[in-house]
Amino acid sequence: MKKDKKQEFAILKKFVEVYCNHHHGTNGEGLCDQCNDLLAYGNQRLEKCPYDPKPKCKDCETYCYRPKYRQDIKEIMKYSGMHFVKRGRIDWLIEYFAR
Ligand SMILES: [Zn+2]
């Protein structure tokens, strides 16, 4: 996987982890099946992204996430985004959204 995609996946993973820990009672124990599934799907989408360099997903015209997953990811980004902002970890957000 290319570096920018790898980095994007690492950030996605952090977001999903926070969300899963807080909503699915998996604190410190990895992810639940649902979130593992979502992350695997996100990984697959990243791998298959036809653009190089990859645009920010929110600016992309190709809606490559299936609606169900897209909805879930949106929810996770919103929740975990706030979580990181509150903890002063906006460096991840800036990396993710300002690239
Ligand atoms: Zn979960």
Coordinates of N, CA and C and ligand atoms in Angstrom, one line a residue:
M1 N 0.8 -1.2 0.0 CA 0.0 0.0 0.0 C 0.9 1.3 0.0
K2 N 0.4 2.3 -0.7 CA 1.2 3.5 -0.7 C 1.2 4.2 0.6
K3 N 2.2 5.1 0.8 CA 2.3 5.7 2.1 C 1.1 6.6 2.5
D4 N 0.6 7.4 1.5 CA -0.6 8.2 1.9 C -1.8 7.4 2.3
K5 N -2.0 6.2 1.6 CA -3.1 5.4 1.9 C -2.9 4.7 3.3
K6 N -1.6 4.3 3.5 CA -1.3 3.6 4.8 C -1.6 4.6 5.9
Q7 N -1.2 5.8 5.8 CA -1.4 6.8 6.8 C -2.9 7.1 7.0
E8 N -3.6 7.2 5.9 CA -5.0 7.4 6.0 C -5.7 6.2 6.7
F9 N -5.3 5.0 6.5 CA -5.8 3.9 7.1 C -5.5 3.9 8.6
A10 N -4.3 4.3 9.0 CA -3.9 4.3 10.4 C -4.8 5.3 11.1
I11 N -5.2 6.4 10.5 CA -6.0 7.4 11.1 C -7.5 6.9 11.2
L12 N -7.9 6.3 10.1 CA -9.2 5.7 10.2 C -9.4 4.7 11.3
K13 N -8.3 3.9 11.5 CA -8.3 2.9 12.6 C -8.4 3.5 13.9
K14 N -7.7 4.6 14.2 CA -7.8 5.3 15.4 C -9.2 5.8 15.7
F15 N -9.8 6.3 14.7 CA -11.2 6.8 14.8 C -12.2 5.7 15.1
V16 N -12.0 4.6 14.4 CA -12.9 3.5 14.7 C -12.7 2.9 16.1
E17 N -11.5 2.9 16.5 CA -11.1 2.3 17.8 C -11.8 3.1 18.9
V18 N -11.7 4.4 18.8 CA -12.4 5.3 19.9 C -13.9 5.1 19.9
Y19 N -14.4 5.0 18.7 CA -15.9 4.9 18.6 C -16.3 3.5 19.2
C20 N -15.6 2.5 18.8 CA -15.9 1.1 19.2 C -15.8 1.0 20.7
N21 N -14.7 1.5 21.2 CA -14.4 1.5 22.7 C -15.6 2.1 23.5
H22 N -16.1 3.2 23.0 CA -17.1 4.0 23.7 C -18.5 3.5 23.5
H23 N -18.8 2.9 22.3 CA -20.1 2.5 22.0 C -20.4 1.0 22.1
H24 N -19.3 0.2 22.0 CA -19.6 -1.2 21.9 C -18.9 -2.0 23.1
G25 N -18.4 -1.2 24.1 CA -17.9 -1.8 25.3 C -16.6 -2.6 25.0
T26 N -15.8 -2.2 24.1 CA -14.6 -2.9 23.8 C -13.3 -2.2 24.3
N27 N -13.4 -1.5 25.4 CA -12.3 -0.7 25.8 C -11.0 -1.5 26.0
G28 N -10.0 -1.2 25.2 CA -8.7 -1.8 25.3 C -8.7 -3.3 24.8
E29 N -9.8 -3.8 24.2 CA -9.8 -5.2 23.8 C -9.9 -5.3 22.3
G30 N -9.4 -4.4 21.6 CA -9.6 -4.5 20.2 C -11.0 -4.1 19.7
L31 N -11.4 -4.5 18.5 CA -12.6 -4.0 18.0 C -13.7 -5.2 18.0
C32 N -14.9 -4.8 18.0 CA -16.0 -5.8 17.9 C -16.1 -6.2 16.4
D33 N -16.8 -7.2 16.2 CA -17.0 -7.8 14.8 C -17.4 -6.7 13.8
Q34 N -18.4 -6.0 14.2 CA -19.0 -5.0 13.4 C -17.9 -3.9 12.9
C35 N -17.2 -3.5 13.9 CA -16.2 -2.4 13.6 C -15.0 -3.0 12.8
N36 N -14.6 -4.3 13.1 CA -13.6 -5.0 12.4 C -14.0 -5.0 10.9
D37 N -15.2 -5.4 10.7 CA -15.8 -5.5 9.4 C -15.7 -4.1 8.6
L38 N -16.1 -3.1 9.3 CA -16.1 -1.7 8.8 C -14.7 -1.3 8.4
L39 N -13.8 -1.6 9.3 CA -12.4 -1.3 9.0 C -11.8 -2.0 7.8
A40 N -12.1 -3.3 7.8 CA -11.7 -4.1 6.7 C -12.2 -3.6 5.4
Y41 N -13.5 -3.1 5.4 CA -14.1 -2.6 4.2 C -13.4 -1.2 3.8
G42 N -13.1 -0.4 4.8 CA -12.4 0.8 4.6 C -11.1 0.6 4.0
N43 N -10.4 -0.4 4.5 CA -9.1 -0.8 3.9 C -9.2 -1.2 2.5
Q44 N -10.1 -2.0 2.2 CA -10.4 -2.5 0.8 C -10.7 -1.3 -0.1
R45 N -11.5 -0.3 0.4 CA -11.8 0.8 -0.5 C -10.6 1.7 -0.7
L46 N -9.8 1.8 0.3 CA -8.5 2.6 0.1 C -7.6 1.9 -0.9
E47 N -7.5 0.6 -0.8 CA -6.6 -0.1 -1.7 C -7.1 0.0 -3.1
K48 N -8.4 0.1 -3.3 CA -9.0 0.1 -4.6 C -9.2 1.5 -5.2
C49 N -8.9 2.6 -4.4 CA -9.0 3.9 -4.8 C -8.3 4.1 -6.1
P50 N -9.0 4.6 -7.2 CA -8.3 4.7 -8.5 C -7.5 6.0 -8.7
Y51 N -7.6 6.8 -7.7 CA -6.9 8.1 -7.8 C -5.5 8.1 -7.2
D52 N -4.6 8.8 -7.9 CA -3.3 9.0 -7.4 C -2.7 10.3 -7.8
P53 N -2.5 11.2 -6.9 CA -2.6 11.0 -5.4 C -4.1 11.0 -5.0
K54 N -4.3 10.3 -4.0 CA -5.7 10.1 -3.5 C -6.3 11.4 -3.0
P55 N -7.5 11.8 -3.4 CA -8.1 13.0 -2.9 C -8.7 12.8 -1.5
K56 N -9.0 13.8 -0.8 CA -9.7 13.6 0.4 C -11.0 13.0 0.1
C57 N -11.5 12.0 0.9 CA -12.7 11.3 0.6 C -13.9 12.3 0.5
K58 N -13.9 13.3 1.3 CA -15.0 14.2 1.3 C -15.1 15.0 0.1
D59 N -14.0 15.2 -0.6 CA -14.0 15.9 -1.9 C -14.1 15.1 -3.1
C60 N -14.2 13.8 -2.9 CA -14.1 12.9 -4.0 C -15.5 12.7 -4.7
E61 N -15.5 12.6 -6.0 CA -16.7 12.5 -6.7 C -17.2 11.0 -6.8
T62 N -16.3 10.1 -6.5 CA -16.6 8.7 -6.6 C -17.1 8.3 -5.2
Y63 N -18.4 8.0 -5.1 CA -18.9 7.5 -3.8 C -18.6 6.0 -3.7
C64 N -17.4 5.7 -3.3 CA -17.0 4.3 -3.3 C -17.6 3.5 -2.1
Y65 N -17.9 4.2 -1.0 CA -18.5 3.5 0.1 C -19.9 3.1 -0.2
R66 N -20.3 1.9 0.2 CA -21.7 1.6 0.1 C -22.5 2.4 1.1
P67 N -23.7 2.8 0.8 CA -24.4 3.8 1.7 C -24.4 3.4 3.2
K68 N -24.6 2.1 3.5 CA -24.6 1.7 4.9 C -23.3 2.0 5.6
Y69 N -22.2 1.7 4.9 CA -20.8 1.9 5.5 C -20.6 3.4 5.5
R70 N -21.0 4.1 4.5 CA -20.7 5.5 4.5 C -21.4 6.2 5.7
Q71 N -22.6 5.8 6.0 CA -23.3 6.3 7.1 C -22.6 6.0 8.4
D72 N -22.1 4.8 8.6 CA -21.4 4.4 9.8 C -20.1 5.2 9.9
I73 N -19.4 5.4 8.8 CA -18.1 6.1 8.9 C -18.3 7.6 9.2
K74 N -19.4 8.1 8.7 CA -19.7 9.5 9.0 C -19.9 9.7 10.5
E75 N -20.7 8.8 11.0 CA -21.1 8.8 12.4 C -19.8 8.7 13.3
I76 N -18.9 7.8 12.9 CA -17.7 7.6 13.6 C -16.8 8.8 13.5
M77 N -16.7 9.4 12.4 CA -15.8 10.5 12.2 C -16.3 11.7 13.1
K78 N -17.6 11.8 13.1 CA -18.2 12.9 13.9 C -17.9 12.7 15.4
Y79 N -18.2 11.5 15.8 CA -18.0 11.2 17.3 C -16.5 11.3 17.6
S80 N -15.7 10.5 16.9 CA -14.3 10.5 17.3 C -13.5 11.8 17.0
G81 N -14.0 12.5 16.0 CA -13.4 13.8 15.7 C -13.6 14.7 16.9
M82 N -14.8 14.8 17.5 CA -15.0 15.6 18.7 C -14.1 15.1 19.9
H83 N -14.0 13.8 20.0 CA -13.2 13.2 21.0 C -11.8 13.7 21.0
F84 N -11.2 13.6 19.8 CA -9.8 14.1 19.7 C -9.6 15.6 19.8
V85 N -10.6 16.3 19.4 CA -10.5 17.8 19.5 C -10.5 18.1 21.0
K86 N -11.4 17.5 21.8 CA -11.5 17.7 23.2 C -10.2 17.4 23.9
R87 N -9.5 16.4 23.4 CA -8.3 16.0 24.0 C -7.1 16.7 23.4
G88 N -7.3 17.6 22.6 CA -6.2 18.4 22.0 C -5.5 17.6 20.9
R89 N -6.0 16.5 20.5 CA -5.3 15.7 19.4 C -5.8 16.2 18.0
I90 N -5.8 17.5 17.8 CA -6.3 17.9 16.5 C -5.3 17.7 15.4
D91 N -4.0 17.3 15.8 CA -3.0 17.0 14.7 C -3.5 15.9 13.8
W92 N -4.2 14.9 14.3 CA -4.7 13.8 13.5 C -5.8 14.3 12.5
L93 N -6.6 15.2 13.1 CA -7.7 15.7 12.3 C -7.2 16.6 11.2
I94 N -6.2 17.4 11.5 CA -5.6 18.2 10.5 C -5.0 17.4 9.4
E95 N -4.3 16.4 9.8 CA -3.7 15.4 8.8 C -4.8 14.8 7.9
Y96 N -5.9 14.5 8.6 CA -6.9 13.8 7.8 C -7.7 14.7 6.9
F97 N -8.0 15.9 7.4 CA -8.9 16.7 6.6 C -8.3 17.8 5.8
A98 N -7.1 18.1 6.1 CA -6.4 19.2 5.4 C -5.4 18.8 4.4
R99 N -5.3 17.5 4.2 CA -4.3 17.1 3.2 C -4.7 17.5 1.8
Ligands
ZN1 ZN -17.5 -1.7 17.6

